[in-house]
Amino acid sequence: MAKISAVLNTYNAEEHLEEVLQSLVNFDEIVVCDMESTDKTVDIAKRYGCRIVTFPRGEHRICEPARDFAIHSAANEWVFVVDADEIVPPTLVEYLYSISETPKCPDALLIPRSNLFLGQREYATDYQLRFMRKNKAEWPPIIHARPKISGSIGKVSSKHRDLYIIHLDDSNLTNRYYKMNLYTDFESSERLYRKYGFTNYLIRPLWFFIRSYFVKGGCFSGFRGLAKAYYSMTHQIMLMSKIMVAQQLNRSHK
């Protein structure tokens, strides 16, 4: 049977860590790549017998720079990457072991994730590229980046809700908007040299509202659905505004 390493990056992740590690105990190995936590994260990981490696936090404000180091620190060919606030159901663990044994198993798998928003679990498709052969993967040091896979990529059907990763993070709106400001700082710096026309600045936020509220079914969730659509639109307004201002400043300095 193929062996699989569960890999997670941590920084002051004690809040959900015990619950997360409990869901990973049936993997052959749990690798915790810690970015110099100052809380009880490392102590909790030691209690669960995890192999702990350290990635110096330095000036890093995101975990992506440590992802590549983390997955290549695993002892096994197959790695399953988990965030420190995600639960892996037993059915998904069994599925990963089963599919890794098949001759036509792809080199990586997109897996659906169920998120919480304002206290309720959502089933809108949120695919995460988390299961992969480590020698086929490279993780870019960019916020919210997916790993680059030099091989085939498969996809777990969203119809199988028992195979969803369960995302526990459910920040209130104040924290969500605070994080939005941080995330859009990183995103705008990465997109600074892309060419966006006036139509992009005008239409993109509107499209994200429509996608969230109508296409993804937010209109059936009352206030929660409307709040989520506003949140998606606001993210794009903030992102596009930062890109537009930065590009104008660059042009004025030339």
PDB file of C-alpha atoms in Angstrom:
ATOM      1  CA  MET A   1       0.000   0.000   0.000  1.00  0.00           C
ATOM      2  CA  ALA A   2       1.202   3.507  -0.825  1.00  0.00           C
ATOM      3  CA  LYS A   3       2.317   5.640   2.098  1.00  0.00           C
ATOM      4  CA  ILE A   4       1.056   9.190   2.546  1.00  0.00           C
ATOM      5  CA  SER A   5       2.418  12.070   4.614  1.00  0.00           C
ATOM      6  CA  ALA A   6       0.045  14.717   5.948  1.00  0.00           C
ATOM      7  CA  VAL A   7       1.787  18.098   5.905  1.00  0.00           C
ATOM      8  CA  LEU A   8       0.724  21.349   7.558  1.00  0.00           C
ATOM      9  CA  ASN A   9       2.316  24.736   8.099  1.00  0.00           C
ATOM     10  CA  THR A  10       1.762  26.447  11.429  1.00  0.00           C
ATOM     11  CA  TYR A  11       2.277  29.735  13.162  1.00  0.00           C
ATOM     12  CA  ASN A  12       0.528  30.229  16.523  1.00  0.00           C
ATOM     13  CA  ALA A  13      -2.086  27.693  15.426  1.00  0.00           C
ATOM     14  CA  GLU A  14      -3.097  26.242  18.796  1.00  0.00           C
ATOM     15  CA  GLU A  15      -6.801  27.161  18.485  1.00  0.00           C
ATOM     16  CA  HIS A  16      -7.865  24.251  16.254  1.00  0.00           C
ATOM     17  CA  LEU A  17      -4.670  22.200  16.151  1.00  0.00           C
ATOM     18  CA  GLU A  18      -5.680  19.279  18.388  1.00  0.00           C
ATOM     19  CA  GLU A  19      -8.875  18.725  16.417  1.00  0.00           C
ATOM     20  CA  VAL A  20      -6.950  18.943  13.131  1.00  0.00           C
ATOM     21  CA  LEU A  21      -4.213  16.524  14.219  1.00  0.00           C
ATOM     22  CA  GLN A  22      -6.794  14.057  15.538  1.00  0.00           C
ATOM     23  CA  SER A  23      -8.263  13.912  12.025  1.00  0.00           C
ATOM     24  CA  LEU A  24      -4.806  13.098  10.589  1.00  0.00           C
ATOM     25  CA  VAL A  25      -3.740  10.232  12.856  1.00  0.00           C
ATOM     26  CA  ASN A  26      -4.410   7.556  10.218  1.00  0.00           C
ATOM     27  CA  PHE A  27      -1.822   8.943   7.804  1.00  0.00           C
ATOM     28  CA  ASP A  28       1.615   7.288   7.835  1.00  0.00           C
ATOM     29  CA  GLU A  29       3.296  10.501   8.902  1.00  0.00           C
ATOM     30  CA  ILE A  30       2.326  13.983  10.072  1.00  0.00           C
ATOM     31  CA  VAL A  31       4.836  16.708   9.264  1.00  0.00           C
ATOM     32  CA  VAL A  32       4.362  20.052  11.012  1.00  0.00           C
ATOM     33  CA  CYS A  33       6.374  22.844   9.448  1.00  0.00           C
ATOM     34  CA  ASP A  34       6.340  25.517  12.129  1.00  0.00           C
ATOM     35  CA  MET A  35       7.230  29.154  11.490  1.00  0.00           C
ATOM     36  CA  GLU A  36       8.563  29.823  15.015  1.00  0.00           C
ATOM     37  CA  SER A  37       5.284  29.825  16.936  1.00  0.00           C
ATOM     38  CA  THR A  38       5.201  31.520  20.332  1.00  0.00           C
ATOM     39  CA  ASP A  39       2.095  29.731  21.651  1.00  0.00           C
ATOM     40  CA  LYS A  40       1.525  26.020  22.422  1.00  0.00           C
ATOM     41  CA  THR A  41       1.540  24.894  18.780  1.00  0.00           C
ATOM     42  CA  VAL A  42       4.801  22.922  18.959  1.00  0.00           C
ATOM     43  CA  ASP A  43       3.882  21.310  22.306  1.00  0.00           C
ATOM     44  CA  ILE A  44       0.577  20.085  20.865  1.00  0.00           C
ATOM     45  CA  ALA A  45       2.326  18.727  17.748  1.00  0.00           C
ATOM     46  CA  LYS A  46       4.829  16.835  19.921  1.00  0.00           C
ATOM     47  CA  ARG A  47       2.013  15.207  21.901  1.00  0.00           C
ATOM     48  CA  TYR A  48       0.625  13.790  18.650  1.00  0.00           C
ATOM     49  CA  GLY A  49       4.002  12.388  17.591  1.00  0.00           C
ATOM     50  CA  CYS A  50       4.374  14.750  14.633  1.00  0.00           C
ATOM     51  CA  ARG A  51       7.696  15.245  12.932  1.00  0.00           C
ATOM     52  CA  ILE A  52       8.449  18.932  13.410  1.00  0.00           C
ATOM     53  CA  VAL A  53      10.569  20.984  11.032  1.00  0.00           C
ATOM     54  CA  THR A  54      11.180  24.712  11.376  1.00  0.00           C
ATOM     55  CA  PHE A  55      10.963  27.384   8.709  1.00  0.00           C
ATOM     56  CA  PRO A  56      12.253  30.764   9.991  1.00  0.00           C
ATOM     57  CA  ARG A  57       9.420  33.282   9.934  1.00  0.00           C
ATOM     58  CA  GLY A  58      11.639  36.320   9.448  1.00  0.00           C
ATOM     59  CA  GLU A  59       9.665  38.985   7.611  1.00  0.00           C
ATOM     60  CA  HIS A  60       7.201  36.514   6.092  1.00  0.00           C
ATOM     61  CA  ARG A  61       3.559  37.410   6.714  1.00  0.00           C
ATOM     62  CA  ILE A  62       2.125  34.486   4.728  1.00  0.00           C
ATOM     63  CA  CYS A  63       2.703  30.720   4.888  1.00  0.00           C
ATOM     64  CA  GLU A  64       3.251  30.097   1.166  1.00  0.00           C
ATOM     65  CA  PRO A  65       7.052  30.629   1.271  1.00  0.00           C
ATOM     66  CA  ALA A  66       7.255  27.660   3.666  1.00  0.00           C
ATOM     67  CA  ARG A  67       4.932  25.357   1.691  1.00  0.00           C
ATOM     68  CA  ASP A  68       7.537  24.087  -0.724  1.00  0.00           C
ATOM     69  CA  PHE A  69       9.981  23.388   2.103  1.00  0.00           C
ATOM     70  CA  ALA A  70       7.222  21.603   4.031  1.00  0.00           C
ATOM     71  CA  ILE A  71       6.102  19.200   1.319  1.00  0.00           C
ATOM     72  CA  HIS A  72       9.669  18.262   0.407  1.00  0.00           C
ATOM     73  CA  SER A  73      10.401  17.572   4.064  1.00  0.00           C
ATOM     74  CA  ALA A  74       7.958  14.653   3.975  1.00  0.00           C
ATOM     75  CA  ALA A  75       9.352  11.111   4.024  1.00  0.00           C
ATOM     76  CA  ASN A  76       6.793   9.677   1.590  1.00  0.00           C
ATOM     77  CA  GLU A  77       6.150  10.116  -2.125  1.00  0.00           C
ATOM     78  CA  TRP A  78       2.537  11.173  -1.623  1.00  0.00           C
ATOM     79  CA  VAL A  79       1.732  14.253   0.454  1.00  0.00           C
ATOM     80  CA  PHE A  80      -1.571  15.691   1.561  1.00  0.00           C
ATOM     81  CA  VAL A  81      -1.370  19.373   2.523  1.00  0.00           C
ATOM     82  CA  VAL A  82      -3.695  20.595   5.274  1.00  0.00           C
ATOM     83  CA  ASP A  83      -4.159  24.019   6.829  1.00  0.00           C
ATOM     84  CA  ALA A  84      -4.086  24.285  10.616  1.00  0.00           C
ATOM     85  CA  ASP A  85      -7.812  25.061  10.679  1.00  0.00           C
ATOM     86  CA  GLU A  86      -9.039  22.231   8.434  1.00  0.00           C
ATOM     87  CA  ILE A  87     -10.540  18.869   9.369  1.00  0.00           C
ATOM     88  CA  VAL A  88     -10.032  15.809   7.169  1.00  0.00           C
ATOM     89  CA  PRO A  89     -12.936  13.330   7.406  1.00  0.00           C
ATOM     90  CA  PRO A  90     -12.082   9.605   7.655  1.00  0.00           C
ATOM     91  CA  THR A  91     -13.846   8.979   4.345  1.00  0.00           C
ATOM     92  CA  LEU A  92     -11.415  11.308   2.574  1.00  0.00           C
ATOM     93  CA  VAL A  93      -8.394   9.605   4.185  1.00  0.00           C
ATOM     94  CA  GLU A  94      -9.665   6.217   2.971  1.00  0.00           C
ATOM     95  CA  TYR A  95     -10.337   7.621  -0.501  1.00  0.00           C
ATOM     96  CA  LEU A  96      -6.800   9.037  -0.839  1.00  0.00           C
ATOM     97  CA  TYR A  97      -5.198   5.730   0.088  1.00  0.00           C
ATOM     98  CA  SER A  98      -7.501   3.901  -2.290  1.00  0.00           C
ATOM     99  CA  ILE A  99      -6.946   6.142  -5.310  1.00  0.00           C
ATOM    100  CA  SER A 100      -3.167   6.304  -4.770  1.00  0.00           C
ATOM    101  CA  GLU A 101      -3.095   2.540  -5.376  1.00  0.00           C
ATOM    102  CA  THR A 102      -4.799   2.740  -8.771  1.00  0.00           C
ATOM    103  CA  PRO A 103      -2.602   2.505 -11.897  1.00  0.00           C
ATOM    104  CA  LYS A 104      -4.105   5.623 -13.478  1.00  0.00           C
ATOM    105  CA  CYS A 105      -3.950   7.816 -10.392  1.00  0.00           C
ATOM    106  CA  PRO A 106      -3.154  11.413 -11.435  1.00  0.00           C
ATOM    107  CA  ASP A 107      -0.092  13.161 -10.018  1.00  0.00           C
ATOM    108  CA  ALA A 108      -2.259  15.581  -8.043  1.00  0.00           C
ATOM    109  CA  LEU A 109      -5.879  15.957  -6.978  1.00  0.00           C
ATOM    110  CA  LEU A 110      -8.200  18.923  -6.595  1.00  0.00           C
ATOM    111  CA  ILE A 111     -10.358  18.343  -3.507  1.00  0.00           C
ATOM    112  CA  PRO A 112     -13.576  20.204  -2.636  1.00  0.00           C
ATOM    113  CA  ARG A 113     -13.663  22.151   0.623  1.00  0.00           C
ATOM    114  CA  SER A 114     -16.618  23.141   2.773  1.00  0.00           C
ATOM    115  CA  ASN A 115     -16.313  26.579   4.376  1.00  0.00           C
ATOM    116  CA  LEU A 116     -18.105  28.226   7.254  1.00  0.00           C
ATOM    117  CA  PHE A 117     -19.563  31.691   6.773  1.00  0.00           C
ATOM    118  CA  LEU A 118     -21.324  33.513   9.619  1.00  0.00           C
ATOM    119  CA  GLY A 119     -21.837  30.288  11.546  1.00  0.00           C
ATOM    120  CA  GLN A 120     -23.148  28.010   8.826  1.00  0.00           C
ATOM    121  CA  ARG A 121     -21.449  25.439   6.626  1.00  0.00           C
ATOM    122  CA  GLU A 122     -21.475  26.088   2.893  1.00  0.00           C
ATOM    123  CA  TYR A 123     -21.321  23.564   0.091  1.00  0.00           C
ATOM    124  CA  ALA A 124     -20.416  25.879  -2.765  1.00  0.00           C
ATOM    125  CA  THR A 125     -17.497  24.445  -4.734  1.00  0.00           C
ATOM    126  CA  ASP A 126     -14.174  25.623  -3.321  1.00  0.00           C
ATOM    127  CA  TYR A 127     -11.493  23.380  -4.807  1.00  0.00           C
ATOM    128  CA  GLN A 128      -8.064  23.058  -3.213  1.00  0.00           C
ATOM    129  CA  LEU A 129      -5.060  21.373  -4.864  1.00  0.00           C
ATOM    130  CA  ARG A 130      -3.759  19.487  -1.833  1.00  0.00           C
ATOM    131  CA  PHE A 131      -2.924  15.856  -2.716  1.00  0.00           C
ATOM    132  CA  MET A 132       0.177  15.338  -4.839  1.00  0.00           C
ATOM    133  CA  ARG A 133       3.403  13.503  -5.543  1.00  0.00           C
ATOM    134  CA  LYS A 134       6.010  15.687  -3.867  1.00  0.00           C
ATOM    135  CA  ASN A 135       8.548  15.245  -6.682  1.00  0.00           C
ATOM    136  CA  LYS A 136       5.980  16.616  -9.138  1.00  0.00           C
ATOM    137  CA  ALA A 137       5.111  19.698  -7.079  1.00  0.00           C
ATOM    138  CA  GLU A 138       6.542  23.168  -6.599  1.00  0.00           C
ATOM    139  CA  TRP A 139       4.764  25.736  -4.405  1.00  0.00           C
ATOM    140  CA  PRO A 140       5.235  29.397  -5.450  1.00  0.00           C
ATOM    141  CA  PRO A 141       5.830  31.893  -2.585  1.00  0.00           C
ATOM    142  CA  ILE A 142       2.710  33.884  -3.498  1.00  0.00           C
ATOM    143  CA  ILE A 143      -0.340  34.371  -1.306  1.00  0.00           C
ATOM    144  CA  HIS A 144      -3.165  31.930  -2.102  1.00  0.00           C
ATOM    145  CA  ALA A 145      -1.062  30.352  -4.865  1.00  0.00           C
ATOM    146  CA  ARG A 146      -1.683  26.779  -5.903  1.00  0.00           C
ATOM    147  CA  PRO A 147       1.242  24.401  -6.307  1.00  0.00           C
ATOM    148  CA  LYS A 148       2.632  23.995  -9.798  1.00  0.00           C
ATOM    149  CA  ILE A 149       2.316  20.354 -10.857  1.00  0.00           C
ATOM    150  CA  SER A 150       4.534  18.847 -13.547  1.00  0.00           C
ATOM    151  CA  GLY A 151       2.082  16.098 -14.382  1.00  0.00           C
ATOM    152  CA  SER A 152      -1.593  15.204 -14.515  1.00  0.00           C
ATOM    153  CA  ILE A 153      -4.232  16.733 -12.229  1.00  0.00           C
ATOM    154  CA  GLY A 154      -7.481  15.000 -11.303  1.00  0.00           C
ATOM    155  CA  LYS A 155     -10.561  16.243  -9.492  1.00  0.00           C
ATOM    156  CA  VAL A 156     -12.777  14.787  -6.767  1.00  0.00           C
ATOM    157  CA  SER A 157     -16.440  15.292  -7.633  1.00  0.00           C
ATOM    158  CA  SER A 158     -18.208  17.873  -5.466  1.00  0.00           C
ATOM    159  CA  LYS A 159     -21.195  15.484  -5.411  1.00  0.00           C
ATOM    160  CA  HIS A 160     -19.376  13.418  -2.766  1.00  0.00           C
ATOM    161  CA  ARG A 161     -19.914  15.650   0.253  1.00  0.00           C
ATOM    162  CA  ASP A 162     -18.395  13.076   2.573  1.00  0.00           C
ATOM    163  CA  LEU A 163     -15.043  13.759   0.870  1.00  0.00           C
ATOM    164  CA  TYR A 164     -14.980  17.493   1.551  1.00  0.00           C
ATOM    165  CA  ILE A 165     -12.211  19.079   3.586  1.00  0.00           C
ATOM    166  CA  ILE A 166     -13.935  20.985   6.400  1.00  0.00           C
ATOM    167  CA  HIS A 167     -12.623  24.522   6.920  1.00  0.00           C
ATOM    168  CA  LEU A 168     -13.181  25.621  10.531  1.00  0.00           C
ATOM    169  CA  ASP A 169     -12.183  29.267  10.201  1.00  0.00           C
ATOM    170  CA  ASP A 170     -15.247  31.465  10.615  1.00  0.00           C
ATOM    171  CA  SER A 171     -13.955  34.957  11.330  1.00  0.00           C
ATOM    172  CA  ASN A 172     -16.472  37.686  12.007  1.00  0.00           C
ATOM    173  CA  LEU A 173     -16.876  40.323   9.323  1.00  0.00           C
ATOM    174  CA  THR A 174     -14.514  42.750  11.056  1.00  0.00           C
ATOM    175  CA  ASN A 175     -11.682  40.206  10.954  1.00  0.00           C
ATOM    176  CA  ARG A 176     -12.546  39.172   7.416  1.00  0.00           C
ATOM    177  CA  TYR A 177     -12.252  42.754   6.171  1.00  0.00           C
ATOM    178  CA  TYR A 178      -9.014  43.210   8.105  1.00  0.00           C
ATOM    179  CA  LYS A 179      -7.589  40.115   6.365  1.00  0.00           C
ATOM    180  CA  MET A 180      -8.943  41.359   3.050  1.00  0.00           C
ATOM    181  CA  ASN A 181      -6.780  44.463   3.350  1.00  0.00           C
ATOM    182  CA  LEU A 182      -3.678  42.332   3.976  1.00  0.00           C
ATOM    183  CA  TYR A 183      -4.460  39.855   1.202  1.00  0.00           C
ATOM    184  CA  THR A 184      -5.143  42.532  -1.400  1.00  0.00           C
ATOM    185  CA  ASP A 185      -1.791  44.163  -0.577  1.00  0.00           C
ATOM    186  CA  PHE A 186      -0.051  40.954  -1.634  1.00  0.00           C
ATOM    187  CA  GLU A 187      -2.355  40.290  -4.588  1.00  0.00           C
ATOM    188  CA  SER A 188      -2.000  43.807  -5.994  1.00  0.00           C
ATOM    189  CA  SER A 189       1.802  43.641  -5.844  1.00  0.00           C
ATOM    190  CA  GLU A 190       1.726  40.384  -7.816  1.00  0.00           C
ATOM    191  CA  ARG A 191      -0.646  41.788 -10.445  1.00  0.00           C
ATOM    192  CA  LEU A 192       0.919  45.212 -10.742  1.00  0.00           C
ATOM    193  CA  TYR A 193       2.238  44.649 -14.263  1.00  0.00           C
ATOM    194  CA  ARG A 194      -0.879  43.064 -15.692  1.00  0.00           C
ATOM    195  CA  LYS A 195      -2.812  45.143 -18.178  1.00  0.00           C
ATOM    196  CA  TYR A 196      -6.296  46.038 -16.962  1.00  0.00           C
ATOM    197  CA  GLY A 197      -8.591  48.289 -18.970  1.00  0.00           C
ATOM    198  CA  PHE A 198     -11.328  50.584 -17.681  1.00  0.00           C
ATOM    199  CA  THR A 199     -13.875  47.817 -18.298  1.00  0.00           C
ATOM    200  CA  ASN A 200     -11.993  45.457 -15.987  1.00  0.00           C
ATOM    201  CA  TYR A 201     -12.029  47.983 -13.163  1.00  0.00           C
ATOM    202  CA  LEU A 202     -15.732  48.592 -13.642  1.00  0.00           C
ATOM    203  CA  ILE A 203     -17.085  45.120 -14.413  1.00  0.00           C
ATOM    204  CA  ARG A 204     -14.909  42.775 -12.349  1.00  0.00           C
ATOM    205  CA  PRO A 205     -16.394  43.702  -8.907  1.00  0.00           C
ATOM    206  CA  LEU A 206     -19.919  43.518 -10.335  1.00  0.00           C
ATOM    207  CA  TRP A 207     -19.238  40.086 -11.818  1.00  0.00           C
ATOM    208  CA  PHE A 208     -17.985  38.754  -8.476  1.00  0.00           C
ATOM    209  CA  PHE A 209     -21.188  39.953  -6.813  1.00  0.00           C
ATOM    210  CA  ILE A 210     -23.302  38.243  -9.486  1.00  0.00           C
ATOM    211  CA  ARG A 211     -21.256  35.047  -9.282  1.00  0.00           C
ATOM    212  CA  SER A 212     -21.556  34.845  -5.491  1.00  0.00           C
ATOM    213  CA  TYR A 213     -25.200  35.848  -5.205  1.00  0.00           C
ATOM    214  CA  PHE A 214     -26.762  34.238  -8.275  1.00  0.00           C
ATOM    215  CA  VAL A 215     -24.372  31.672  -9.826  1.00  0.00           C
ATOM    216  CA  LYS A 216     -23.265  30.139  -6.493  1.00  0.00           C
ATOM    217  CA  GLY A 217     -26.730  30.356  -4.959  1.00  0.00           C
ATOM    218  CA  GLY A 218     -26.187  33.030  -2.327  1.00  0.00           C
ATOM    219  CA  CYS A 219     -29.648  34.357  -3.133  1.00  0.00           C
ATOM    220  CA  PHE A 220     -31.109  31.306  -1.355  1.00  0.00           C
ATOM    221  CA  SER A 221     -29.269  32.031   1.902  1.00  0.00           C
ATOM    222  CA  GLY A 222     -30.970  35.239   2.981  1.00  0.00           C
ATOM    223  CA  PHE A 223     -28.770  37.829   4.693  1.00  0.00           C
ATOM    224  CA  ARG A 224     -25.763  35.484   4.763  1.00  0.00           C
ATOM    225  CA  GLY A 225     -25.832  35.142   0.981  1.00  0.00           C
ATOM    226  CA  LEU A 226     -26.111  38.879   0.448  1.00  0.00           C
ATOM    227  CA  ALA A 227     -23.302  39.581   2.932  1.00  0.00           C
ATOM    228  CA  LYS A 228     -21.076  37.033   1.169  1.00  0.00           C
ATOM    229  CA  ALA A 229     -21.780  38.629  -2.220  1.00  0.00           C
ATOM    230  CA  TYR A 230     -20.966  42.096  -0.876  1.00  0.00           C
ATOM    231  CA  TYR A 231     -17.775  40.698   0.628  1.00  0.00           C
ATOM    232  CA  SER A 232     -16.705  39.158  -2.706  1.00  0.00           C
ATOM    233  CA  MET A 233     -17.445  42.398  -4.552  1.00  0.00           C
ATOM    234  CA  THR A 234     -15.633  44.539  -1.974  1.00  0.00           C
ATOM    235  CA  HIS A 235     -12.546  42.338  -2.223  1.00  0.00           C
ATOM    236  CA  GLN A 236     -12.368  43.067  -5.939  1.00  0.00           C
ATOM    237  CA  ILE A 237     -13.042  46.795  -5.491  1.00  0.00           C
ATOM    238  CA  MET A 238     -10.175  47.020  -3.006  1.00  0.00           C
ATOM    239  CA  LEU A 239      -7.859  44.900  -5.161  1.00  0.00           C
ATOM    240  CA  MET A 240      -8.544  46.736  -8.420  1.00  0.00           C
ATOM    241  CA  SER A 241      -8.289  50.135  -6.691  1.00  0.00           C
ATOM    242  CA  LYS A 242      -4.853  49.299  -5.292  1.00  0.00           C
ATOM    243  CA  ILE A 243      -3.655  48.069  -8.685  1.00  0.00           C
ATOM    244  CA  MET A 244      -5.010  51.134 -10.488  1.00  0.00           C
ATOM    245  CA  VAL A 245      -3.443  53.624  -8.045  1.00  0.00           C
ATOM    246  CA  ALA A 246      -0.075  51.824  -8.048  1.00  0.00           C
ATOM    247  CA  GLN A 247       0.014  51.698 -11.861  1.00  0.00           C
ATOM    248  CA  GLN A 248      -0.807  55.405 -12.111  1.00  0.00           C
ATOM    249  CA  LEU A 249       1.949  56.265  -9.647  1.00  0.00           C
ATOM    250  CA  ASN A 250       4.418  54.167 -11.634  1.00  0.00           C
ATOM    251  CA  ARG A 251       3.496  55.966 -14.843  1.00  0.00           C
ATOM    252  CA  SER A 252       3.814  59.391 -13.230  1.00  0.00           C
ATOM    253  CA  HIS A 253       7.363  58.590 -12.066  1.00  0.00           C
ATOM    254  CA  LYS A 254       8.570  57.595 -15.512  1.00  0.00           C
TER     255      LYS A 254
END
